[in-house]
Amino acid sequence: MTYKIAVLPGDGIGSEITDQAQRVLSALGLDLKLSSAPVGGAAYDAHGHPLPPSTLELAQASDAILFGAVGDWKYDNLARELRPEQAILGLRKALGLFANFRPAILYPQLANASSLKPEIVAGLDILIVRELTGDIYFGQPRGTRVAQDGPFKGERQGFDTMHYAESEVRRIAHVAFQAAQKRQKRLCSVDKANVLETSQFWRDIVISVAAEYPDVELSHMYVDNAAMQLVRAPKEFDVIVTGNLFGDILSDEAAMLTGSIGMLPSASLNASNQGLYEPSHGSAPDIAGKNIANPLATILSAAMLLRYSLNEEAQAARVEAAVQAVLEQGLRTADIFEEGSTKVSTSEMGDAVLKALE
Ligand code: NAD
């Protein structure tokens, strides 16, 4: 069976980092068809739109998408709908990518990069599953109006609407339970059920889905407590599942625990496990074209692609072990360099991962 992978490098360091991830994917001996297309600012320059029809069609016809990053300050004055970032929103919408996976992993070799004490974070390996297409970010109605009652009656007010439909909560809960089954089988659902009706509803649905996963231990935590526990004892979590708003904040908090933005992969999946895989960082225009960007977040995103969209768990683990091995050898790109280690370029890091795969 041939797996079809769309490679969308994007802007800035995008092509440098996806090049290395493509080399890794191509070296695994799998039957892969990798096809590239422009996205973001690069696509705007070539076709007048950040997500041209030809790129979207390629993405839709693929089993998975390997995405670099988009954005550059030179596009800041474009109309909002033509900005590079719109490409990601367009792909999420067109492909129905409702489940966002953000692992926060801190390799023991990089423990000093975290602002937390090494004993609290070294060896951290947690996964945040964030619902991506619902919640207060998309709820209607929203806008500004004149308050009709309450202590501020007659004043202008801004308002948004938080809601989750039952099937929306069920599908993200299933994805999260299944992710937990592939890990330590512990799932913590984060909400604000003591205050929000939407959260109590979320919690009730998650509890009902849990009956189908007796092997997974389910717990619940209020979001304010979760924010505290993530910095107090982050290793106590395995998988966290939460809504769009809380997940937005907690996933960035968890990412920062590792201190190495160049190391963090991410994935966004739909109901048929088609997914978009990208590093958590942006296009880093400040270092583009210098062959110094860290390609490991993108290589680790390729590992997630193997695991979640292609169901090639052994190959995913093989890529992750190769990354671990190059860190063990003391190889570091500039962003994670420390005294005593060996500084390497983007392509040299790719070379080293390829060698470690053998
Ligand atoms: P950024 O993540 O691009 O860069 C922040 C800092 O981290 C920079 O100093 C950069 O050099 C460094 N950095 C990032 N990735 C690195 C890597 N792989 N190796 C080494 N260093 C790395 O964030 P920013 O500077 O705020 O944004 C730059 C552009 O990226 C903006 O146009 C923004 O809109 C866009 N952006 C895109 C995405 C995406 O494509 N998903 C995400 C965030 C930001």
mmCIF file of C-alpha atoms and ligand atoms in Angstrom:
data_model
loop_
_atom_site.group_PDB
_atom_site.id
_atom_site.type_symbol
_atom_site.label_atom_id
_atom_site.label_comp_id
_atom_site.label_asym_id
_atom_site.label_seq_id
_atom_site.Cartn_x
_atom_site.Cartn_y
_atom_site.Cartn_z
ATOM 1 C CA MET A 1 0.000 0.000 0.000
ATOM 2 C CA THR A 2 1.333 3.434 -0.954
ATOM 3 C CA TYR A 3 0.866 6.166 1.629
ATOM 4 C CA LYS A 4 0.287 9.613 0.137
ATOM 5 C CA ILE A 5 1.903 12.462 2.024
ATOM 6 C CA ALA A 6 1.486 16.112 1.122
ATOM 7 C CA VAL A 7 4.496 18.205 2.092
ATOM 8 C CA LEU A 8 3.686 21.884 2.583
ATOM 9 C CA PRO A 9 6.938 23.631 3.591
ATOM 10 C CA GLY A 10 5.524 27.169 3.842
ATOM 11 C CA ASP A 11 7.670 30.169 4.719
ATOM 12 C CA GLY A 12 10.818 31.132 6.601
ATOM 13 C CA ILE A 13 12.644 28.049 7.863
ATOM 14 C CA GLY A 14 9.774 25.845 6.593
ATOM 15 C CA SER A 15 11.593 24.301 3.651
ATOM 16 C CA GLU A 16 14.839 23.760 5.603
ATOM 17 C CA ILE A 17 13.093 21.784 8.340
ATOM 18 C CA THR A 18 10.654 19.838 6.148
ATOM 19 C CA ASP A 19 13.587 18.831 3.887
ATOM 20 C CA GLN A 20 15.178 17.035 6.837
ATOM 21 C CA ALA A 21 11.907 15.381 7.868
ATOM 22 C CA GLN A 22 11.366 14.189 4.277
ATOM 23 C CA ARG A 23 14.845 12.651 4.224
ATOM 24 C CA VAL A 24 13.977 10.763 7.406
ATOM 25 C CA LEU A 25 10.605 9.548 6.103
ATOM 26 C CA SER A 26 12.200 8.443 2.825
ATOM 27 C CA ALA A 27 14.865 6.425 4.643
ATOM 28 C CA LEU A 28 12.421 4.146 6.486
ATOM 29 C CA GLY A 29 11.811 1.702 3.643
ATOM 30 C CA LEU A 30 8.063 2.420 3.547
ATOM 31 C CA ASP A 31 6.105 2.837 0.340
ATOM 32 C CA LEU A 32 5.553 6.609 0.503
ATOM 33 C CA LYS A 33 4.587 9.114 -2.162
ATOM 34 C CA LEU A 34 5.689 12.571 -1.014
ATOM 35 C CA SER A 35 4.298 15.515 -3.024
ATOM 36 C CA SER A 36 5.059 19.162 -2.272
ATOM 37 C CA ALA A 37 2.960 22.291 -2.747
ATOM 38 C CA PRO A 38 3.321 25.918 -1.650
ATOM 39 C CA VAL A 39 1.344 27.236 1.314
ATOM 40 C CA GLY A 40 1.206 30.490 3.286
ATOM 41 C CA GLY A 41 3.185 33.489 2.058
ATOM 42 C CA ALA A 42 4.999 31.361 -0.521
ATOM 43 C CA ALA A 43 1.634 30.390 -2.008
ATOM 44 C CA TYR A 44 0.420 33.979 -1.906
ATOM 45 C CA ASP A 45 3.533 35.021 -3.876
ATOM 46 C CA ALA A 46 3.048 32.244 -6.428
ATOM 47 C CA HIS A 47 -0.755 32.085 -6.719
ATOM 48 C CA GLY A 48 -2.198 35.136 -4.944
ATOM 49 C CA HIS A 49 -3.713 33.061 -2.088
ATOM 50 C CA PRO A 50 -2.203 31.420 1.040
ATOM 51 C CA LEU A 51 -4.147 28.197 0.385
ATOM 52 C CA PRO A 52 -4.606 27.867 -3.387
ATOM 53 C CA PRO A 53 -7.051 25.225 -4.715
ATOM 54 C CA SER A 54 -4.187 23.054 -6.030
ATOM 55 C CA THR A 55 -2.599 22.904 -2.549
ATOM 56 C CA LEU A 56 -5.910 22.185 -0.849
ATOM 57 C CA GLU A 57 -6.697 19.394 -3.343
ATOM 58 C CA LEU A 58 -3.309 17.792 -2.760
ATOM 59 C CA ALA A 59 -3.900 17.959 1.013
ATOM 60 C CA GLN A 60 -7.397 16.483 0.748
ATOM 61 C CA ALA A 61 -6.182 13.584 -1.399
ATOM 62 C CA SER A 62 -3.384 12.683 1.054
ATOM 63 C CA ASP A 63 -3.278 10.327 4.025
ATOM 64 C CA ALA A 64 -1.359 12.960 5.963
ATOM 65 C CA ILE A 65 0.160 16.405 5.615
ATOM 66 C CA LEU A 66 3.619 17.365 6.744
ATOM 67 C CA PHE A 67 3.502 21.108 7.315
ATOM 68 C CA GLY A 68 6.492 23.398 7.938
ATOM 69 C CA ALA A 69 5.407 26.826 9.169
ATOM 70 C CA VAL A 70 3.873 29.932 7.678
ATOM 71 C CA GLY A 71 4.191 33.655 8.212
ATOM 72 C CA ASP A 72 6.559 36.513 7.702
ATOM 73 C CA TRP A 73 6.415 40.109 8.764
ATOM 74 C CA LYS A 74 6.389 41.177 5.117
ATOM 75 C CA TYR A 75 2.787 39.915 4.829
ATOM 76 C CA ASP A 76 1.553 41.836 7.870
ATOM 77 C CA ASN A 77 -0.183 44.483 5.766
ATOM 78 C CA LEU A 78 -2.207 42.038 3.668
ATOM 79 C CA ALA A 79 -5.973 41.772 4.167
ATOM 80 C CA ARG A 80 -6.706 39.250 6.943
ATOM 81 C CA GLU A 81 -8.080 36.595 4.564
ATOM 82 C CA LEU A 82 -4.862 36.669 2.503
ATOM 83 C CA ARG A 83 -2.438 36.395 5.425
ATOM 84 C CA PRO A 84 -0.258 33.262 5.524
ATOM 85 C CA GLU A 85 -1.826 32.040 8.814
ATOM 86 C CA GLN A 86 -5.197 31.720 7.076
ATOM 87 C CA ALA A 87 -3.818 28.640 5.309
ATOM 88 C CA ILE A 88 -3.755 26.685 8.588
ATOM 89 C CA LEU A 89 -7.299 27.730 9.480
ATOM 90 C CA GLY A 90 -8.440 26.838 5.955
ATOM 91 C CA LEU A 91 -6.847 23.376 6.131
ATOM 92 C CA ARG A 92 -8.331 22.707 9.583
ATOM 93 C CA LYS A 93 -11.765 23.634 8.353
ATOM 94 C CA ALA A 94 -11.618 21.836 4.991
ATOM 95 C CA LEU A 95 -10.291 18.617 6.528
ATOM 96 C CA GLY A 96 -12.355 18.785 9.739
ATOM 97 C CA LEU A 97 -9.243 18.585 11.943
ATOM 98 C CA PHE A 98 -10.924 18.746 15.352
ATOM 99 C CA ALA A 99 -8.344 17.030 17.556
ATOM 100 C CA ASN A 100 -5.082 18.787 18.311
ATOM 101 C CA PHE A 101 -2.267 16.739 19.855
ATOM 102 C CA ARG A 102 0.462 18.690 21.600
ATOM 103 C CA PRO A 103 3.009 16.499 23.346
ATOM 104 C CA ALA A 104 5.375 18.146 25.799
ATOM 105 C CA ILE A 105 8.464 16.000 26.074
ATOM 106 C CA LEU A 106 11.645 16.980 27.820
ATOM 107 C CA TYR A 107 14.529 14.710 26.957
ATOM 108 C CA PRO A 108 16.729 14.192 30.009
ATOM 109 C CA GLN A 109 19.696 15.501 27.982
ATOM 110 C CA LEU A 110 17.965 18.902 27.686
ATOM 111 C CA ALA A 111 16.692 19.219 31.245
ATOM 112 C CA ASN A 112 18.721 22.389 31.803
ATOM 113 C CA ALA A 113 16.737 24.193 29.089
ATOM 114 C CA SER A 114 13.639 24.296 31.289
ATOM 115 C CA SER A 115 13.028 27.126 33.719
ATOM 116 C CA LEU A 116 11.842 24.509 36.231
ATOM 117 C CA LYS A 117 14.204 22.463 38.384
ATOM 118 C CA PRO A 118 15.564 19.426 36.491
ATOM 119 C CA GLU A 119 14.142 16.990 39.071
ATOM 120 C CA ILE A 120 10.643 18.340 38.385
ATOM 121 C CA VAL A 121 10.797 18.161 34.578
ATOM 122 C CA ALA A 122 13.579 15.827 33.407
ATOM 123 C CA GLY A 123 11.964 12.982 31.491
ATOM 124 C CA LEU A 124 8.623 14.801 31.178
ATOM 125 C CA ASP A 125 6.354 13.123 28.598
ATOM 126 C CA ILE A 126 2.771 14.359 28.539
ATOM 127 C CA LEU A 127 0.217 14.749 25.772
ATOM 128 C CA ILE A 128 -2.403 17.472 25.626
ATOM 129 C CA VAL A 129 -5.410 16.688 23.435
ATOM 130 C CA ARG A 130 -7.197 19.939 22.664
ATOM 131 C CA GLU A 131 -10.556 20.203 20.908
ATOM 132 C CA LEU A 132 -9.849 22.530 18.035
ATOM 133 C CA THR A 133 -12.977 23.485 16.137
ATOM 134 C CA GLY A 134 -15.597 24.367 18.758
ATOM 135 C CA ASP A 135 -16.032 26.166 22.091
ATOM 136 C CA ILE A 136 -16.159 29.896 22.709
ATOM 137 C CA TYR A 137 -13.791 30.559 19.783
ATOM 138 C CA PHE A 138 -16.496 29.625 17.268
ATOM 139 C CA GLY A 139 -19.755 29.910 19.254
ATOM 140 C CA GLN A 140 -22.494 32.178 17.955
ATOM 141 C CA PRO A 141 -23.803 34.730 18.709
ATOM 142 C CA ARG A 142 -20.845 36.956 19.413
ATOM 143 C CA GLY A 143 -20.102 40.615 18.994
ATOM 144 C CA THR A 144 -20.962 43.841 20.771
ATOM 145 C CA ARG A 145 -24.404 44.984 21.903
ATOM 146 C CA VAL A 146 -26.155 47.104 24.483
ATOM 147 C CA ALA A 147 -26.685 45.236 27.773
ATOM 148 C CA GLN A 148 -30.407 44.630 28.303
ATOM 149 C CA ASP A 149 -30.233 43.927 32.048
ATOM 150 C CA GLY A 150 -27.897 43.482 34.996
ATOM 151 C CA PRO A 151 -25.776 46.083 36.781
ATOM 152 C CA PHE A 152 -24.436 47.482 33.497
ATOM 153 C CA LYS A 153 -27.800 47.767 31.751
ATOM 154 C CA GLY A 154 -27.742 50.264 28.880
ATOM 155 C CA GLU A 155 -23.942 50.061 28.449
ATOM 156 C CA ARG A 156 -22.178 48.635 25.417
ATOM 157 C CA GLN A 157 -20.765 45.170 26.076
ATOM 158 C CA GLY A 158 -18.689 42.590 24.233
ATOM 159 C CA PHE A 159 -19.911 38.980 24.330
ATOM 160 C CA ASP A 160 -19.091 35.479 23.079
ATOM 161 C CA THR A 161 -20.907 32.171 23.364
ATOM 162 C CA MET A 162 -19.447 28.978 24.806
ATOM 163 C CA HIS A 163 -21.104 25.738 23.746
ATOM 164 C CA TYR A 164 -20.286 22.131 22.968
ATOM 165 C CA ALA A 165 -22.619 19.661 21.267
ATOM 166 C CA GLU A 166 -22.769 16.114 22.601
ATOM 167 C CA SER A 167 -21.185 14.564 19.476
ATOM 168 C CA GLU A 168 -18.397 17.155 19.580
ATOM 169 C CA VAL A 169 -17.445 16.113 23.113
ATOM 170 C CA ARG A 170 -17.867 12.410 22.355
ATOM 171 C CA ARG A 171 -15.537 12.403 19.359
ATOM 172 C CA ILE A 172 -12.720 14.276 21.131
ATOM 173 C CA ALA A 173 -13.175 12.040 24.195
ATOM 174 C CA HIS A 174 -12.828 8.906 22.036
ATOM 175 C CA VAL A 175 -9.666 10.269 20.413
ATOM 176 C CA ALA A 176 -8.196 11.097 23.827
ATOM 177 C CA PHE A 177 -9.068 7.709 25.385
ATOM 178 C CA GLN A 178 -7.511 5.956 22.389
ATOM 179 C CA ALA A 179 -4.371 8.087 22.666
ATOM 180 C CA ALA A 180 -4.180 7.195 26.368
ATOM 181 C CA GLN A 181 -4.459 3.503 25.459
ATOM 182 C CA LYS A 182 -1.246 3.873 23.412
ATOM 183 C CA ARG A 183 0.517 5.446 26.426
ATOM 184 C CA GLN A 184 0.280 5.027 30.222
ATOM 185 C CA LYS A 185 -3.528 4.676 30.114
ATOM 186 C CA ARG A 186 -4.257 7.687 32.311
ATOM 187 C CA LEU A 187 -6.543 10.456 31.078
ATOM 188 C CA CYS A 188 -7.268 13.712 32.896
ATOM 189 C CA SER A 189 -10.216 15.726 31.585
ATOM 190 C CA VAL A 190 -9.808 19.422 32.348
ATOM 191 C CA ASP A 191 -12.829 21.711 32.668
ATOM 192 C CA LYS A 192 -14.418 24.375 34.849
ATOM 193 C CA ALA A 193 -17.471 22.357 35.871
ATOM 194 C CA ASN A 194 -17.808 24.211 39.170
ATOM 195 C CA VAL A 195 -18.744 27.396 37.267
ATOM 196 C CA LEU A 196 -19.650 26.655 33.643
ATOM 197 C CA GLU A 197 -22.682 24.710 32.387
ATOM 198 C CA THR A 198 -20.760 23.808 29.230
ATOM 199 C CA SER A 199 -18.043 22.267 31.388
ATOM 200 C CA GLN A 200 -20.470 20.212 33.494
ATOM 201 C CA PHE A 201 -21.994 18.920 30.251
ATOM 202 C CA TRP A 202 -18.483 18.142 28.917
ATOM 203 C CA ARG A 203 -17.667 16.233 32.111
ATOM 204 C CA ASP A 204 -20.892 14.183 32.009
ATOM 205 C CA ILE A 205 -20.242 13.148 28.395
ATOM 206 C CA VAL A 206 -16.598 12.257 29.047
ATOM 207 C CA ILE A 207 -17.727 10.060 31.963
ATOM 208 C CA SER A 208 -20.230 8.272 29.721
ATOM 209 C CA VAL A 209 -17.568 7.636 27.035
ATOM 210 C CA ALA A 210 -15.218 6.254 29.718
ATOM 211 C CA ALA A 211 -17.411 3.157 30.019
ATOM 212 C CA GLU A 212 -16.030 2.026 26.640
ATOM 213 C CA TYR A 213 -12.422 2.269 27.874
ATOM 214 C CA PRO A 214 -12.256 0.321 31.148
ATOM 215 C CA ASP A 215 -8.464 -0.015 30.757
ATOM 216 C CA VAL A 216 -7.989 3.791 30.963
ATOM 217 C CA GLU A 217 -8.039 5.544 34.342
ATOM 218 C CA LEU A 218 -10.092 8.750 34.049
ATOM 219 C CA SER A 219 -9.735 11.732 36.358
ATOM 220 C CA HIS A 220 -11.105 15.281 36.258
ATOM 221 C CA MET A 221 -9.466 18.564 37.171
ATOM 222 C CA TYR A 222 -10.555 22.189 37.146
ATOM 223 C CA VAL A 223 -8.552 24.272 34.704
ATOM 224 C CA ASP A 224 -7.135 26.629 37.333
ATOM 225 C CA ASN A 225 -5.804 23.668 39.301
ATOM 226 C CA ALA A 226 -4.449 22.068 36.103
ATOM 227 C CA ALA A 227 -2.502 25.263 35.339
ATOM 228 C CA MET A 228 -0.932 25.011 38.812
ATOM 229 C CA GLN A 229 -0.220 21.285 38.672
ATOM 230 C CA LEU A 230 1.512 21.668 35.292
ATOM 231 C CA VAL A 231 4.232 23.741 36.919
ATOM 232 C CA ARG A 232 4.174 21.997 40.333
ATOM 233 C CA ALA A 233 4.332 18.348 39.281
ATOM 234 C CA PRO A 234 3.903 18.039 35.494
ATOM 235 C CA LYS A 235 5.105 14.437 35.382
ATOM 236 C CA GLU A 236 1.956 13.342 37.229
ATOM 237 C CA PHE A 237 -0.017 13.763 33.999
ATOM 238 C CA ASP A 238 -0.123 11.307 31.115
ATOM 239 C CA VAL A 239 -2.822 12.537 28.683
ATOM 240 C CA ILE A 240 -4.915 15.679 29.251
ATOM 241 C CA VAL A 241 -8.093 16.269 27.243
ATOM 242 C CA THR A 242 -9.754 19.658 27.237
ATOM 243 C CA GLY A 243 -11.743 22.160 25.192
ATOM 244 C CA ASN A 244 -10.452 24.708 22.736
ATOM 245 C CA LEU A 245 -10.076 27.694 25.089
ATOM 246 C CA PHE A 246 -8.474 25.868 28.035
ATOM 247 C CA GLY A 247 -6.375 23.747 25.673
ATOM 248 C CA ASP A 248 -5.003 26.800 23.912
ATOM 249 C CA ILE A 249 -3.582 28.106 27.176
ATOM 250 C CA LEU A 250 -2.531 24.824 28.816
ATOM 251 C CA SER A 251 -0.775 23.485 25.708
ATOM 252 C CA ASP A 252 1.394 26.594 25.482
ATOM 253 C CA GLU A 253 2.119 26.406 29.209
ATOM 254 C CA ALA A 254 3.127 22.755 28.853
ATOM 255 C CA ALA A 255 5.280 23.545 25.810
ATOM 256 C CA MET A 256 7.197 26.133 27.775
ATOM 257 C CA LEU A 257 8.003 23.602 30.504
ATOM 258 C CA THR A 258 10.427 22.043 28.068
ATOM 259 C CA GLY A 259 12.193 25.303 27.264
ATOM 260 C CA SER A 260 12.980 24.116 23.729
ATOM 261 C CA ILE A 261 10.488 25.347 21.140
ATOM 262 C CA GLY A 262 12.579 23.767 18.386
ATOM 263 C CA MET A 263 11.875 20.291 19.823
ATOM 264 C CA LEU A 264 8.068 20.216 20.010
ATOM 265 C CA PRO A 265 5.913 18.466 17.413
ATOM 266 C CA SER A 266 2.142 18.711 17.035
ATOM 267 C CA ALA A 267 -0.673 17.048 15.147
ATOM 268 C CA SER A 268 -4.255 17.860 14.213
ATOM 269 C CA LEU A 269 -6.489 14.910 13.308
ATOM 270 C CA ASN A 270 -9.933 14.332 11.886
ATOM 271 C CA ALA A 271 -12.345 11.440 12.406
ATOM 272 C CA SER A 272 -10.625 9.274 9.786
ATOM 273 C CA ASN A 273 -7.160 9.842 11.278
ATOM 274 C CA GLN A 274 -6.119 12.029 8.389
ATOM 275 C CA GLY A 275 -3.844 14.568 9.983
ATOM 276 C CA LEU A 276 -1.776 17.683 9.664
ATOM 277 C CA TYR A 277 1.610 17.436 11.373
ATOM 278 C CA GLU A 278 3.712 20.480 12.134
ATOM 279 C CA PRO A 279 6.281 21.777 14.589
ATOM 280 C CA SER A 280 4.802 23.892 17.403
ATOM 281 C CA HIS A 281 7.064 26.803 16.509
ATOM 282 C CA GLY A 282 6.560 29.388 13.773
ATOM 283 C CA SER A 283 8.473 30.190 10.602
ATOM 284 C CA ALA A 284 11.351 31.926 12.432
ATOM 285 C CA PRO A 285 12.013 34.474 9.659
ATOM 286 C CA ASP A 286 14.908 35.835 11.745
ATOM 287 C CA ILE A 287 16.997 32.712 11.068
ATOM 288 C CA ALA A 288 15.584 31.601 7.694
ATOM 289 C CA GLY A 289 18.034 30.560 4.994
ATOM 290 C CA LYS A 290 20.954 30.189 7.404
ATOM 291 C CA ASN A 291 20.831 26.409 7.849
ATOM 292 C CA ILE A 292 20.799 26.829 11.643
ATOM 293 C CA ALA A 293 17.152 26.035 12.512
ATOM 294 C CA ASN A 294 16.434 23.005 14.648
ATOM 295 C CA PRO A 295 14.708 20.379 12.451
ATOM 296 C CA LEU A 296 13.906 18.003 15.335
ATOM 297 C CA ALA A 297 10.367 19.304 16.031
ATOM 298 C CA THR A 298 9.512 18.625 12.382
ATOM 299 C CA ILE A 299 11.215 15.220 12.399
ATOM 300 C CA LEU A 300 9.259 14.364 15.577
ATOM 301 C CA SER A 301 6.088 15.596 13.828
ATOM 302 C CA ALA A 302 6.881 13.082 11.074
ATOM 303 C CA ALA A 303 7.096 10.419 13.800
ATOM 304 C CA MET A 304 3.606 11.424 14.986
ATOM 305 C CA LEU A 305 2.434 11.197 11.362
ATOM 306 C CA LEU A 306 3.704 7.617 11.231
ATOM 307 C CA ARG A 307 1.990 6.754 14.524
ATOM 308 C CA TYR A 308 -1.404 8.415 14.164
ATOM 309 C CA SER A 309 -2.180 8.618 10.431
ATOM 310 C CA LEU A 310 -0.252 5.642 9.027
ATOM 311 C CA ASN A 311 -0.516 3.413 12.114
ATOM 312 C CA GLU A 312 3.206 2.603 11.755
ATOM 313 C CA GLU A 313 3.961 2.543 15.493
ATOM 314 C CA ALA A 314 7.288 0.697 15.156
ATOM 315 C CA GLN A 315 8.577 3.206 12.583
ATOM 316 C CA ALA A 316 7.418 6.122 14.758
ATOM 317 C CA ALA A 317 9.305 4.697 17.726
ATOM 318 C CA ARG A 318 12.345 4.139 15.494
ATOM 319 C CA VAL A 319 12.430 7.829 14.484
ATOM 320 C CA GLU A 320 11.976 8.956 18.104
ATOM 321 C CA ALA A 321 14.790 6.666 19.203
ATOM 322 C CA ALA A 322 17.047 8.150 16.499
ATOM 323 C CA VAL A 323 16.323 11.665 17.811
ATOM 324 C CA GLN A 324 17.087 10.499 21.335
ATOM 325 C CA ALA A 325 20.355 8.990 20.055
ATOM 326 C CA VAL A 326 21.608 12.222 18.431
ATOM 327 C CA LEU A 327 20.893 14.113 21.653
ATOM 328 C CA GLU A 328 22.763 11.413 23.531
ATOM 329 C CA GLN A 329 25.726 11.977 21.163
ATOM 330 C CA GLY A 330 25.765 15.618 22.318
ATOM 331 C CA LEU A 331 24.701 17.094 18.964
ATOM 332 C CA ARG A 332 22.812 20.385 19.282
ATOM 333 C CA THR A 333 21.552 23.067 16.907
ATOM 334 C CA ALA A 334 22.190 26.639 18.064
ATOM 335 C CA ASP A 335 18.853 27.020 19.888
ATOM 336 C CA ILE A 336 19.585 24.126 22.277
ATOM 337 C CA PHE A 337 23.367 24.458 22.356
ATOM 338 C CA GLU A 338 25.123 24.386 25.718
ATOM 339 C CA GLU A 339 28.750 24.263 26.800
ATOM 340 C CA GLY A 340 30.301 20.873 26.184
ATOM 341 C CA SER A 341 27.964 19.853 23.363
ATOM 342 C CA THR A 342 28.691 19.888 19.620
ATOM 343 C CA LYS A 343 27.006 22.596 17.558
ATOM 344 C CA VAL A 344 25.550 21.357 14.264
ATOM 345 C CA SER A 345 23.614 22.899 11.389
ATOM 346 C CA THR A 346 20.091 21.990 10.274
ATOM 347 C CA SER A 347 21.337 19.621 7.578
ATOM 348 C CA GLU A 348 24.022 18.105 9.821
ATOM 349 C CA MET A 349 21.325 17.338 12.385
ATOM 350 C CA GLY A 350 19.351 15.652 9.608
ATOM 351 C CA ASP A 351 22.457 13.665 8.603
ATOM 352 C CA ALA A 352 22.927 12.531 12.206
ATOM 353 C CA VAL A 353 19.296 11.386 12.574
ATOM 354 C CA LEU A 354 19.577 9.427 9.304
ATOM 355 C CA LYS A 355 22.761 7.785 10.559
ATOM 356 C CA ALA A 356 21.123 6.936 13.897
ATOM 357 C CA LEU A 357 18.238 5.279 12.019
ATOM 358 C CA GLU A 358 20.660 2.727 10.627
HETATM 359 P P1 NAD B 1 8.620 31.719 15.907
HETATM 360 O O1 NAD B 1 8.231 30.456 16.572
HETATM 361 O O2 NAD B 1 8.704 31.687 14.439
HETATM 362 O O3 NAD B 1 10.019 32.213 16.486
HETATM 363 C C1 NAD B 1 10.218 32.556 17.864
HETATM 364 C C2 NAD B 1 11.715 32.459 18.189
HETATM 365 O O4 NAD B 1 12.087 31.089 18.230
HETATM 366 C C3 NAD B 1 12.604 33.104 17.131
HETATM 367 O O5 NAD B 1 13.720 33.687 17.750
HETATM 368 C C4 NAD B 1 13.056 31.956 16.261
HETATM 369 O O6 NAD B 1 14.323 32.153 15.658
HETATM 370 C C5 NAD B 1 13.104 30.813 17.273
HETATM 371 N N1 NAD B 1 12.791 29.526 16.644
HETATM 372 C C6 NAD B 1 11.563 29.086 16.239
HETATM 373 N N2 NAD B 1 11.669 27.885 15.685
HETATM 374 C C7 NAD B 1 12.967 27.531 15.736
HETATM 375 C C8 NAD B 1 13.699 26.388 15.312
HETATM 376 N N3 NAD B 1 13.123 25.338 14.699
HETATM 377 N N4 NAD B 1 15.031 26.377 15.515
HETATM 378 C C9 NAD B 1 15.645 27.386 16.117
HETATM 379 N N5 NAD B 1 15.024 28.495 16.549
HETATM 380 C C10 NAD B 1 13.692 28.564 16.354
HETATM 381 O O7 NAD B 1 7.579 32.822 16.390
HETATM 382 P P2 NAD B 1 7.450 34.357 15.953
HETATM 383 O O8 NAD B 1 8.790 34.932 15.725
HETATM 384 O O9 NAD B 1 6.551 34.936 16.947
HETATM 385 O O10 NAD B 1 6.676 34.291 14.589
HETATM 386 C C11 NAD B 1 7.323 34.337 13.312
HETATM 387 C C12 NAD B 1 6.296 34.096 12.226
HETATM 388 O O11 NAD B 1 5.758 32.788 12.399
HETATM 389 C C13 NAD B 1 5.102 35.046 12.306
HETATM 390 O O12 NAD B 1 4.757 35.431 11.001
HETATM 391 C C14 NAD B 1 4.013 34.186 12.924
HETATM 392 O O13 NAD B 1 2.740 34.584 12.515
HETATM 393 C C15 NAD B 1 4.352 32.855 12.390
HETATM 394 N N6 NAD B 1 3.862 31.707 13.181
HETATM 395 C C16 NAD B 1 3.442 30.632 12.477
HETATM 396 C C17 NAD B 1 3.028 29.489 13.123
HETATM 397 C C18 NAD B 1 2.615 28.302 12.272
HETATM 398 O O14 NAD B 1 2.927 28.241 11.090
HETATM 399 N N7 NAD B 1 1.954 27.315 12.833
HETATM 400 C C19 NAD B 1 3.051 29.410 14.527
HETATM 401 C C20 NAD B 1 3.524 30.509 15.252
HETATM 402 C C21 NAD B 1 3.947 31.656 14.564
#
